[in-house]
XYZ file of C-alpha atoms in Angstrom:
696
model
C -43.270 15.766 19.386
C -47.240 15.905 19.713
C -48.324 15.692 23.557
C -50.357 12.342 22.824
C -48.518 9.773 20.680
C -51.864 8.924 19.357
C -51.302 12.130 17.281
C -48.251 11.153 15.579
C -47.581 9.393 12.193
C -44.475 8.316 10.483
C -45.303 7.449 6.799
C -43.415 6.821 3.704
C -44.302 7.937 0.317
C -43.253 5.113 -2.264
C -43.850 4.126 -5.938
C -42.474 3.580 -9.171
C -40.210 6.198 -10.680
C -42.255 9.116 -11.954
C -45.614 8.130 -10.252
C -45.732 11.492 -8.612
C -44.016 10.801 -5.058
C -42.048 13.948 -4.761
C -44.918 16.271 -6.562
C -47.543 14.456 -4.026
C -45.000 15.549 -1.103
C -44.398 19.050 -2.275
C -48.002 19.532 -2.243
C -48.601 18.089 1.277
C -46.058 20.780 2.354
C -47.820 23.394 0.618
C -51.301 22.909 1.870
C -49.908 22.169 5.831
C -48.384 25.428 5.650
C -44.965 24.212 5.977
C -43.803 26.068 2.524
C -45.525 28.785 0.978
C -44.588 28.409 -2.735
C -44.812 25.426 -4.598
C -42.007 23.832 -6.276
C -42.131 21.377 -9.264
C -39.784 18.188 -9.990
C -39.409 19.340 -13.626
C -38.340 22.924 -12.707
C -35.887 21.404 -10.177
C -36.759 23.330 -7.197
C -38.844 20.739 -5.538
C -38.234 20.924 -1.646
C -37.571 17.225 -1.127
C -35.228 16.811 -4.225
C -32.505 18.965 -2.726
C -29.443 17.253 -4.523
C -28.001 18.834 -7.197
C -27.931 15.610 -9.121
C -31.789 15.262 -8.141
C -32.731 18.649 -9.421
C -30.738 17.981 -12.736
C -32.034 14.650 -13.433
C -35.869 15.270 -11.879
C -35.613 12.050 -9.944
C -35.346 11.187 -6.204
C -31.938 9.675 -5.558
C -31.997 9.754 -1.653
C -34.763 9.532 1.090
C -35.484 12.822 2.657
C -37.266 13.556 5.780
C -39.871 16.320 6.553
C -42.381 16.818 9.179
C -45.898 18.541 8.488
C -49.032 19.135 10.794
C -52.529 18.344 9.613
C -55.820 17.945 11.676
C -53.619 18.663 14.752
C -51.472 15.533 14.425
C -47.708 15.393 13.568
C -46.994 13.522 10.209
C -43.244 12.726 10.059
C -42.869 11.943 6.145
C -40.010 10.214 4.420
C -40.033 10.750 0.305
C -38.366 7.620 -0.967
C -36.589 7.188 -4.465
C -38.557 5.010 -7.435
C -35.412 4.153 -9.222
C -34.474 0.399 -8.709
C -30.678 1.749 -8.331
C -31.598 3.403 -5.240
C -33.776 0.777 -3.479
C -31.826 0.444 -0.195
C -33.128 4.080 0.659
C -36.576 2.268 0.391
C -35.608 -0.433 2.616
C -34.187 1.434 5.182
C -37.118 3.821 5.373
C -39.882 0.900 5.343
C -37.865 -0.603 8.330
C -38.639 2.174 10.596
C -42.054 3.388 9.486
C -45.636 2.858 10.994
C -47.405 3.230 7.655
C -46.677 4.268 4.032
C -48.931 5.703 0.721
C -48.263 3.590 -2.169
C -48.578 6.018 -5.273
C -49.633 4.599 -8.512
C -50.022 6.456 -12.031
C -53.408 6.331 -13.329
C -52.005 5.236 -16.936
C -49.121 2.882 -15.862
C -51.064 1.400 -12.868
C -48.944 -1.220 -11.253
C -45.655 -0.817 -12.573
C -42.544 -3.081 -11.828
C -40.799 -0.880 -9.151
C -44.551 -0.574 -7.685
C -44.594 -4.084 -6.896
C -40.946 -4.147 -5.490
C -41.774 -1.500 -3.090
C -45.106 -2.866 -2.293
C -43.526 -6.109 -1.397
C -40.901 -4.619 0.604
C -43.410 -3.137 2.685
C -45.198 -6.546 2.928
C -42.077 -8.100 4.521
C -42.030 -5.168 7.111
C -45.864 -5.449 7.461
C -46.313 -1.776 6.861
C -50.038 -0.784 6.921
C -50.595 1.535 3.792
C -53.182 3.554 1.877
C -53.025 3.751 -1.929
C -53.347 6.848 -4.155
C -53.755 6.713 -7.814
C -52.312 10.007 -9.400
C -52.061 11.611 -12.521
C -56.046 11.010 -13.244
C -55.900 14.099 -15.447
C -53.400 12.208 -17.931
C -54.477 10.851 -21.436
C -55.160 6.976 -20.922
C -55.768 7.234 -17.342
C -58.112 4.461 -16.244
C -58.958 4.222 -12.352
C -60.928 1.209 -12.601
C -57.867 -0.664 -14.481
C -55.504 0.225 -11.647
C -57.774 -1.118 -9.075
C -57.872 -4.501 -11.452
C -53.978 -4.115 -11.422
C -53.473 -3.939 -8.019
C -55.899 -6.951 -7.175
C -54.092 -8.913 -9.621
C -50.536 -8.255 -8.764
C -50.675 -6.598 -4.924
C -53.645 -7.767 -3.054
C -57.289 -8.222 -3.045
C -57.838 -6.145 0.104
C -57.877 -2.958 -1.759
C -61.111 -1.270 -2.594
C -61.848 2.446 -3.749
C -63.042 4.994 -0.797
C -63.135 7.672 -3.576
C -64.153 7.207 -6.968
C -62.997 9.862 -9.904
C -65.344 12.292 -11.336
C -64.275 12.331 -15.206
C -60.919 11.205 -16.161
C -58.064 12.638 -18.510
C -58.631 16.193 -19.432
C -62.394 16.000 -17.941
C -61.091 14.842 -14.612
C -62.613 17.525 -11.985
C -62.739 16.218 -8.772
C -63.644 13.028 -6.678
C -66.458 11.719 -4.827
C -66.004 10.546 -1.161
C -67.676 7.170 -0.617
C -67.834 7.732 3.247
C -69.026 11.231 3.300
C -71.301 10.817 0.035
C -70.232 14.003 -1.117
C -68.323 15.205 -4.498
C -65.454 17.342 -3.757
C -64.000 19.821 -6.473
C -60.972 22.025 -6.319
C -60.623 25.903 -6.815
C -58.168 26.005 -9.872
C -57.407 30.011 -9.253
C -56.311 29.142 -5.507
C -53.887 26.353 -6.552
C -56.077 24.003 -5.217
C -56.062 25.361 -1.313
C -59.828 26.007 -1.507
C -62.065 23.042 -2.368
C -65.835 22.462 -1.723
C -68.050 19.645 -0.948
C -71.317 19.358 -3.199
C -73.907 16.899 -3.554
C -73.399 14.103 -6.086
C -74.598 14.861 -9.453
C -77.759 12.598 -10.257
C -75.793 10.986 -13.062
C -73.237 9.526 -10.608
C -75.246 8.317 -8.040
C -76.020 4.947 -8.710
C -72.527 4.062 -9.507
C -71.789 6.023 -5.992
C -74.014 4.050 -3.873
C -73.209 0.795 -5.560
C -69.263 1.596 -5.005
C -70.231 2.619 -1.284
C -72.106 -0.778 -0.442
C -69.097 -2.835 -1.685
C -66.896 -0.706 0.794
C -69.190 -0.992 3.279
C -69.768 -4.994 3.163
C -66.107 -5.438 2.903
C -64.926 -3.123 6.097
C -67.856 -3.609 8.476
C -66.345 -7.051 9.408
C -63.215 -5.332 11.048
C -64.876 -4.142 14.198
C -67.611 -6.038 15.836
C -69.537 -2.868 16.946
C -69.620 -1.608 13.672
C -70.714 -5.148 12.049
C -73.358 -5.181 14.475
C -74.654 -1.856 13.391
C -74.423 -2.683 9.827
C -76.519 -5.841 10.121
C -79.193 -3.963 11.923
C -79.425 -1.136 9.377
C -77.483 -1.805 6.494
C -75.787 1.548 6.557
C -73.425 3.278 8.871
C -72.616 6.640 10.120
C -69.133 8.386 8.959
C -67.671 8.117 11.981
C -68.481 4.208 11.943
C -66.909 3.863 8.165
C -63.667 5.617 9.270
C -63.385 3.136 12.669
C -63.634 0.230 10.589
C -61.507 1.152 7.795
C -58.934 2.227 10.315
C -59.338 -1.241 12.146
C -58.635 -3.011 8.707
C -55.637 -0.868 7.617
C -53.915 -1.571 11.163
C -54.724 -5.225 11.187
C -52.934 -5.138 7.683
C -56.216 -6.695 6.084
C -57.517 -3.400 4.023
C -55.827 -0.991 1.695
C -58.193 1.957 1.340
C -57.867 3.602 -2.301
C -57.961 7.332 -3.150
C -57.338 9.289 -6.117
C -56.329 12.447 -7.620
C -53.873 14.736 -9.669
C -51.208 15.854 -7.532
C -49.690 18.312 -10.106
C -53.186 19.838 -10.845
C -53.580 20.261 -7.347
C -56.666 17.722 -7.239
C -57.011 14.986 -4.158
C -54.192 15.913 -1.549
C -56.217 17.477 1.141
C -58.439 14.167 1.237
C -54.781 11.936 1.283
C -53.657 13.925 4.350
C -56.998 13.568 6.178
C -56.727 9.617 5.043
C -53.331 9.712 7.020
C -54.130 11.006 10.027
C -57.195 9.146 10.105
C -56.707 5.485 9.108
C -52.791 5.267 9.117
C -51.618 4.043 12.618
C -49.689 5.749 15.179
C -46.628 4.183 16.966
C -49.227 3.025 19.739
C -51.391 1.291 17.136
C -48.590 -0.921 15.641
C -47.478 -4.063 17.228
C -44.223 -3.187 19.546
C -40.851 -3.578 18.246
C -38.485 -6.082 19.368
C -35.014 -6.426 20.681
C -32.762 -8.955 22.086
C -31.151 -9.014 25.251
C -27.616 -10.332 25.981
C -28.999 -13.833 26.783
C -30.806 -13.652 23.129
C -34.287 -13.439 24.752
C -36.864 -11.420 22.936
C -38.067 -7.741 24.604
C -40.823 -5.685 23.760
C -39.765 -2.028 23.560
C -42.576 0.544 25.144
C -43.200 3.399 22.953
C -43.332 5.490 25.890
C -40.902 8.475 26.604
C -40.650 7.365 30.121
C -39.188 3.962 29.338
C -35.463 2.643 28.681
C -34.080 4.499 25.761
C -33.666 2.444 22.643
C -33.364 3.583 18.792
C -32.198 2.354 15.661
C -29.923 3.990 13.117
C -31.578 3.991 9.735
C -29.672 6.339 7.772
C -26.136 8.154 7.603
C -25.521 10.913 5.530
C -22.293 13.106 4.756
C -23.359 16.831 5.359
C -20.998 19.403 4.010
C -21.291 21.828 6.871
C -21.920 19.454 9.709
C -20.190 16.303 8.635
C -21.657 13.349 9.625
C -25.444 13.169 10.284
C -27.033 10.084 11.661
C -30.756 9.523 11.391
C -32.743 7.798 14.170
C -36.089 6.557 14.857
C -36.522 6.479 18.534
C -38.605 3.455 19.992
C -38.618 3.880 23.452
C -37.689 6.229 26.178
C -36.171 9.712 25.486
C -32.878 11.045 24.205
C -31.477 14.332 25.455
C -29.017 16.679 24.148
C -25.779 16.312 26.228
C -26.691 12.299 27.047
C -24.258 9.657 26.575
C -25.466 6.541 24.912
C -24.095 2.906 24.265
C -23.789 1.462 20.548
C -24.936 -2.081 21.363
C -23.392 -3.125 17.939
C -19.971 -1.902 19.074
C -20.131 -1.737 22.557
C -18.493 2.064 22.512
C -20.036 5.151 24.183
C -21.094 8.462 22.359
C -22.278 11.819 23.838
C -24.946 13.200 21.875
C -23.846 17.021 21.306
C -26.875 17.972 18.724
C -30.071 16.868 17.985
C -32.013 17.887 14.717
C -35.051 17.717 13.178
C -34.477 17.544 9.427
C -36.972 19.571 6.961
C -35.208 17.821 3.584
C -31.613 19.393 3.766
C -32.884 21.888 6.304
C -32.262 21.507 10.037
C -33.907 22.745 13.316
C -32.057 22.108 16.513
C -34.217 20.087 19.319
C -33.212 19.695 22.833
C -34.766 16.052 23.057
C -36.172 13.289 20.856
C -38.958 10.841 22.397
C -40.487 7.578 21.676
C -41.824 7.393 17.886
C -39.645 10.465 16.879
C -37.383 10.650 13.670
C -34.454 12.903 13.943
C -31.115 13.254 13.567
C -27.562 13.284 15.634
C -24.451 15.563 14.298
C -21.136 13.892 14.074
C -21.132 10.759 16.339
C -18.168 8.808 14.162
C -18.471 5.636 15.532
C -22.180 4.998 14.571
C -23.244 3.114 11.350
C -26.555 2.349 9.667
C -28.357 -0.507 11.560
C -26.578 -0.019 14.646
C -28.737 0.089 18.018
C -27.986 2.605 20.468
C -29.469 2.668 24.040
C -29.210 4.345 27.530
C -26.937 2.574 30.185
C -28.048 -0.174 32.071
C -29.255 -2.712 29.585
C -27.729 -4.686 26.503
C -30.617 -4.701 23.925
C -29.788 -4.818 20.344
C -32.542 -4.620 17.457
C -32.154 -6.383 14.219
C -30.278 -5.048 11.679
C -31.282 -3.582 8.342
C -30.458 -6.480 5.357
C -29.675 -4.720 2.170
C -29.441 -6.045 -1.400
C -26.167 -7.376 -2.780
C -24.223 -4.596 -5.256
C -24.158 -6.146 -8.704
C -21.835 -3.972 -10.901
C -18.435 -2.650 -10.434
C -16.102 0.183 -12.141
C -12.519 0.594 -11.906
C -11.446 3.918 -10.481
C -8.423 5.783 -10.076
C -7.277 9.489 -9.328
C -6.059 11.670 -12.220
C -3.494 12.768 -10.407
C -1.100 11.742 -7.474
C -2.737 14.958 -5.399
C -6.020 13.561 -5.760
C -5.018 9.871 -4.476
C -5.493 10.675 -0.617
C -8.662 12.630 -1.268
C -10.189 9.980 -3.330
C -9.491 7.258 -0.731
C -11.092 9.796 2.066
C -14.079 10.160 -0.239
C -14.746 6.816 -0.905
C -14.673 6.119 2.673
C -17.262 8.513 3.646
C -19.698 7.355 0.704
C -19.091 3.790 1.802
C -20.161 4.543 5.185
C -23.252 6.783 3.778
C -24.562 3.910 1.481
C -24.708 0.171 2.826
C -24.985 -0.795 -1.246
C -21.841 1.243 -2.086
C -18.883 -1.012 -1.711
C -14.922 -0.367 -2.383
C -12.790 -3.406 -3.062
C -8.974 -3.842 -3.709
C -8.557 -6.221 -6.747
C -5.587 -7.895 -5.477
C -4.974 -9.412 -8.784
C -4.774 -6.092 -10.684
C -4.076 -3.707 -7.820
C -6.817 -1.403 -9.019
C -9.776 0.006 -6.955
C -13.063 -0.900 -7.674
C -16.195 0.481 -6.750
C -19.375 -1.357 -6.461
C -23.070 -0.360 -6.488
C -26.678 -1.300 -7.521
C -26.733 -0.326 -11.152
C -25.268 2.086 -13.815
C -27.169 5.011 -12.839
C -25.856 4.474 -8.988
C -22.288 4.499 -9.841
C -22.446 7.339 -12.396
C -24.087 9.385 -9.291
C -21.383 8.394 -6.927
C -18.541 9.637 -9.773
C -20.475 13.063 -9.953
C -20.647 13.538 -6.167
C -16.781 12.699 -5.951
C -16.222 15.743 -8.466
C -18.981 17.890 -6.810
C -19.165 17.485 -3.403
C -15.452 16.298 -2.709
C -13.518 17.948 -5.384
C -11.981 14.722 -6.508
C -10.900 14.147 -10.155
C -11.124 10.523 -11.113
C -10.730 8.269 -14.201
C -13.553 5.413 -14.345
C -13.095 1.994 -16.468
C -16.279 0.234 -18.236
C -18.927 -1.311 -16.089
C -18.304 -5.155 -15.071
C -20.023 -7.422 -13.306
C -19.503 -7.998 -9.323
C -19.387 -11.821 -9.042
C -19.067 -14.063 -5.982
C -17.559 -17.351 -5.270
C -19.058 -20.733 -3.425
C -17.939 -24.246 -3.387
C -19.754 -27.337 -5.167
C -18.654 -30.137 -2.741
C -18.062 -30.363 1.077
C -14.422 -30.625 2.207
C -12.390 -31.412 5.353
C -9.299 -29.068 5.735
C -6.295 -28.621 8.465
C -4.804 -25.546 9.198
C -1.412 -25.870 11.796
C 0.495 -22.919 12.820
C 3.293 -24.452 14.857
C 6.354 -22.540 14.786
C 8.865 -20.596 17.201
C 9.409 -16.913 16.622
C 11.660 -14.562 18.819
C 12.347 -17.254 21.156
C 8.571 -17.948 21.718
C 6.601 -20.610 20.552
C 3.255 -20.683 18.902
C 1.129 -23.421 18.422
C -2.280 -24.069 17.003
C -4.017 -26.779 14.760
C -7.715 -26.605 13.556
C -9.747 -28.719 11.501
C -12.712 -27.529 9.539
C -15.313 -28.989 7.470
C -16.665 -26.667 4.618
C -19.930 -27.356 3.469
C -22.038 -25.402 0.363
C -25.366 -24.499 1.293
C -28.451 -23.153 -0.715
C -29.806 -19.822 -0.449
C -32.916 -21.023 1.536
C -30.613 -22.565 4.158
C -29.168 -19.173 5.471
C -30.787 -17.222 7.999
C -31.982 -13.959 6.645
C -29.024 -11.179 6.070
C -26.402 -14.072 6.552
C -23.991 -14.673 3.729
C -22.188 -17.860 5.886
C -22.690 -19.930 9.138
C -20.060 -20.833 11.395
C -20.949 -24.184 13.890
C -18.555 -25.367 16.685
C -18.628 -29.139 16.988
C -15.840 -29.591 19.671
C -15.152 -29.412 23.378
C -12.724 -27.995 25.661
C -10.445 -30.936 25.398
C -9.603 -30.446 21.951
C -9.239 -26.285 22.261
C -9.958 -24.569 25.048
C -13.068 -22.431 24.794
C -11.307 -19.016 25.011
C -10.010 -19.459 21.377
C -13.451 -20.629 19.689
C -14.382 -16.872 19.153
C -11.015 -16.291 17.532
C -11.291 -19.209 15.242
C -14.956 -18.146 14.362
C -13.781 -14.584 13.344
C -10.689 -15.353 11.351
C -12.386 -18.346 9.460
C -15.254 -16.313 8.272
C -13.013 -13.441 7.450
C -10.901 -15.461 5.196
C -14.301 -15.874 3.183
C -14.130 -12.247 1.863
C -11.067 -13.380 -0.778
C -11.872 -16.342 -2.704
C -9.366 -18.507 -4.594
C -10.751 -18.450 -7.976
C -11.255 -14.464 -8.715
C -10.709 -12.720 -5.267
C -14.430 -12.419 -4.869
C -16.127 -12.881 -1.548
C -17.265 -16.600 -0.657
C -20.872 -17.059 -0.022
C -23.459 -19.802 1.209
C -21.080 -22.048 3.112
C -21.122 -23.668 6.393
C -18.016 -23.891 8.481
C -17.730 -26.413 11.223
C -14.848 -26.485 13.706
C -14.900 -30.503 13.850
C -11.267 -31.048 15.452
C -7.924 -29.338 16.813
C -5.089 -29.465 19.064
C -3.733 -27.096 21.516
C -0.555 -26.580 23.693
C -0.700 -25.267 27.185
C 1.898 -23.150 26.987
C 2.413 -22.020 23.363
C -1.512 -21.657 22.269
C -2.896 -18.038 21.903
C -5.700 -16.261 20.186
C -3.274 -15.260 17.274
C -1.876 -18.686 16.624
C -5.555 -20.168 16.336
C -6.505 -17.231 14.058
C -3.738 -17.801 11.686
C -4.297 -21.657 11.661
C -8.146 -21.236 11.253
C -7.325 -18.742 8.152
C -5.020 -21.223 6.605
C -7.448 -24.307 7.118
C -10.308 -22.139 5.108
C -7.708 -21.012 2.550
C -6.521 -24.366 2.144
C -10.100 -26.057 1.976
C -11.198 -23.620 -0.603
C -8.599 -24.466 -2.814
C -9.016 -28.210 -2.420
C -12.947 -27.662 -3.035
C -14.413 -27.259 -6.318
C -14.620 -23.475 -6.778
C -18.104 -21.903 -8.518
C -18.556 -18.454 -9.590
C -21.900 -17.161 -8.925
C -23.224 -14.364 -11.099
C -25.858 -11.772 -10.337
C -29.258 -12.206 -11.906
C -31.711 -9.685 -12.546
C -35.427 -9.476 -12.482
C -36.173 -7.677 -15.758
C -39.580 -6.390 -16.933
C -40.650 -5.295 -20.337
C -43.656 -3.764 -21.553
C -44.244 -3.915 -25.434
C -46.732 -3.865 -28.209
C -48.099 -7.051 -29.087
C -46.161 -7.234 -32.490
C -42.577 -7.135 -30.972
C -42.947 -9.911 -28.372
C -42.073 -12.643 -29.925
C -38.751 -11.246 -31.173
C -38.144 -9.733 -27.615
C -38.672 -13.252 -25.683
C -36.203 -14.920 -28.231
C -33.734 -12.128 -27.481
C -34.219 -13.030 -23.775
C -33.581 -16.395 -24.286
C -30.491 -16.042 -26.223
C -28.961 -14.127 -23.217
C -29.546 -17.290 -20.709
C -32.792 -15.592 -19.758
C -35.704 -17.390 -18.378
C -39.262 -16.370 -19.228
C -41.343 -16.178 -15.944
C -44.233 -14.748 -17.202
C -46.278 -12.702 -20.008
C -49.083 -10.698 -18.843
C -51.700 -8.698 -21.081
C -51.556 -5.272 -20.663
C -53.748 -2.360 -21.942
C -53.739 -1.099 -25.310
C -52.343 -4.361 -27.061
C -49.469 -4.550 -25.007
C -47.411 -7.233 -23.240
C -45.594 -7.236 -20.170
C -42.664 -9.798 -20.098
C -40.987 -10.468 -16.805
C -37.811 -12.687 -17.215
C -34.552 -13.702 -15.174
C -31.772 -12.621 -16.885
C -27.795 -12.931 -15.828
C -26.579 -9.289 -15.248
C -23.589 -10.015 -17.629
C -25.870 -10.442 -20.460
C -27.697 -6.724 -20.143
C -25.154 -4.274 -21.077
C -26.267 -2.221 -23.677
C -29.855 -3.818 -23.362
C -31.509 -0.576 -23.762
C -30.042 -0.003 -27.277
C -31.126 -3.494 -28.034
C -34.684 -3.274 -26.908
C -35.081 -0.210 -28.814
C -33.876 -1.808 -32.174
C -36.069 -4.830 -31.664
C -39.421 -2.804 -30.888
C -38.825 0.484 -33.178
C -38.162 2.401 -29.903
C -41.652 1.493 -28.635
C -40.801 -0.970 -25.661
C -39.737 -0.201 -22.297
C -38.007 -2.168 -19.784
C -36.804 -1.948 -15.957
C -34.534 -4.351 -14.003
C -34.228 -4.899 -10.693
C -31.507 -7.273 -8.601
C -32.926 -10.865 -7.667
C -30.604 -13.152 -6.480
C -26.838 -14.343 -7.120
C -26.954 -17.962 -9.078
C -23.987 -20.550 -9.994
C -22.515 -19.881 -13.480
C -22.571 -22.737 -15.888
C -19.133 -24.334 -16.343
C -18.517 -22.791 -19.812
C -19.805 -19.557 -18.463
C -17.264 -19.682 -15.649
C -14.568 -20.931 -18.010
C -15.128 -17.797 -20.297
C -15.042 -15.666 -16.969
C -11.772 -16.547 -15.787
C -10.086 -16.704 -19.342
C -11.276 -13.035 -19.752
C -9.978 -12.212 -16.172
C -6.665 -13.567 -16.775
C -6.344 -11.835 -20.162
C -6.513 -14.869 -22.854
């Protein structure tokens, strides 16, 4: 950690798949001196893509953390995946970052996953800068990318650089702050670059772009605005101050450009990270709740009370469980004992690490603002808060999207059975969007995730990392259940067992909710409307826990039941025979009876599909989407006589869609999809699902 917290940057690199995130990060490592030979994604030797599956596929699957130093400042970087199946990696990274770099392809512009990750950053109010990459590619158009950013993401983005040439004539950038042209030496792999005077033919366009920039940013700092009104120009340090204020206030996004693969533009991007993105001191303090549900601001000081959030769990081949943490206040030292505020358990910290992709450096301590890893603590999970002793403070958990697709899995031999169970348990612990379910109807083990690629990677890891051979079934949709109408239900547990009496009566009201009625991250709500004369308060928590647990197994197809409000509205107790166990059983009985009595409804995952197609095929593709129960949301014109169609389509209708789309468009259309929401299925579709499940 730097001596001054003002000299620390925690940033993420985020973008659509294949926009150049990992290539850009690789250049950052090289130019900062952390590595001495650049790897390439297409060669499978990039430092940040360390998994075998990443090297083979040329994509980022898991977020990787590294640390570099630039302009005497420490930059902790998280390189995030761009594929929608691994969106949870972006979610947990953005949750703990202070700033981000959004990378855009100069040809594709704002692509669908670019929008997704941008809005994820909006949700966490992460200040960011934009980098238009691949300016050397055929079809590169910097102005078009700016227009797309304005139309789809934010109006508050303006270039602080403009390109010199484009496509194969792209040779450098013009810095609108310094008003200099920057060109790179190809013979030194871009290590050396030179500031030159702006050529005469580019002076007017540069001056116009600078004037537009100054008019926009001067308002972010009162002193700078006063200077600008007096002189209509500003010194370099004043412009940087104004831009930085705009970025930190979440009101401005500076746009830079370059070509990471051709080693152009990365050093000014690093300069922008240190000069324009916030330190932990510049962003609003993180908050936690104390044991009385009061909000407490966490001081970003090494001397404050220690509080950290676990944002990632990784299974390491040699060390076992690695727990990634962001320290928000205080200091964690090797040998300290901390409290897991989620479970109440204590854990001794035997080893602290600084991560450089999959390589590790031992540390003696971590301070406020730091990212690091703990080794081996079994009790700790993603989203847990750990603190020092003395105060109960818990931070808001990280909310992850629901899994939408499942496959059946079974060991090839009996010898693989125990190994498979252990491996699945460890992978589930590592990945919050991966779940293992036992189907009570068929006895099958089902694994569910965010998409076909996600599950394909899981199965591949089972074989390579855990040496488990398994048979897998065909992908199937992960459904959920709810109810259509409210119902009141009674649960009784009154009996004598082994000479001891058991007595509990519970009356519950089950009411369906809309998604908007639920607090963020919650699946169901429990409310208590009784007084102690009906059921003593010592039994209330047992009723709540049991009632909510009973919703994990719905009556229609053993799927989780969601969007329900359970209200405790009545009950009876016995002064001698009542117990927590009796009330737990009674509550579970009441929920199960209520669910069977209510009108059960199946909910299916709905995907947001984005298709980019030449004009000629737009009508056929829209017709096909409509035939799949899809709802067209928008049709946006793109470049080169292309259209972008966005639609909401049930997941069950999208198996094999890539083949169908190729057929409709002569192979010229491309699509992406991401999970959007769960929606109730129409009754005819529900009947088909249940018949198929029951085998007739």
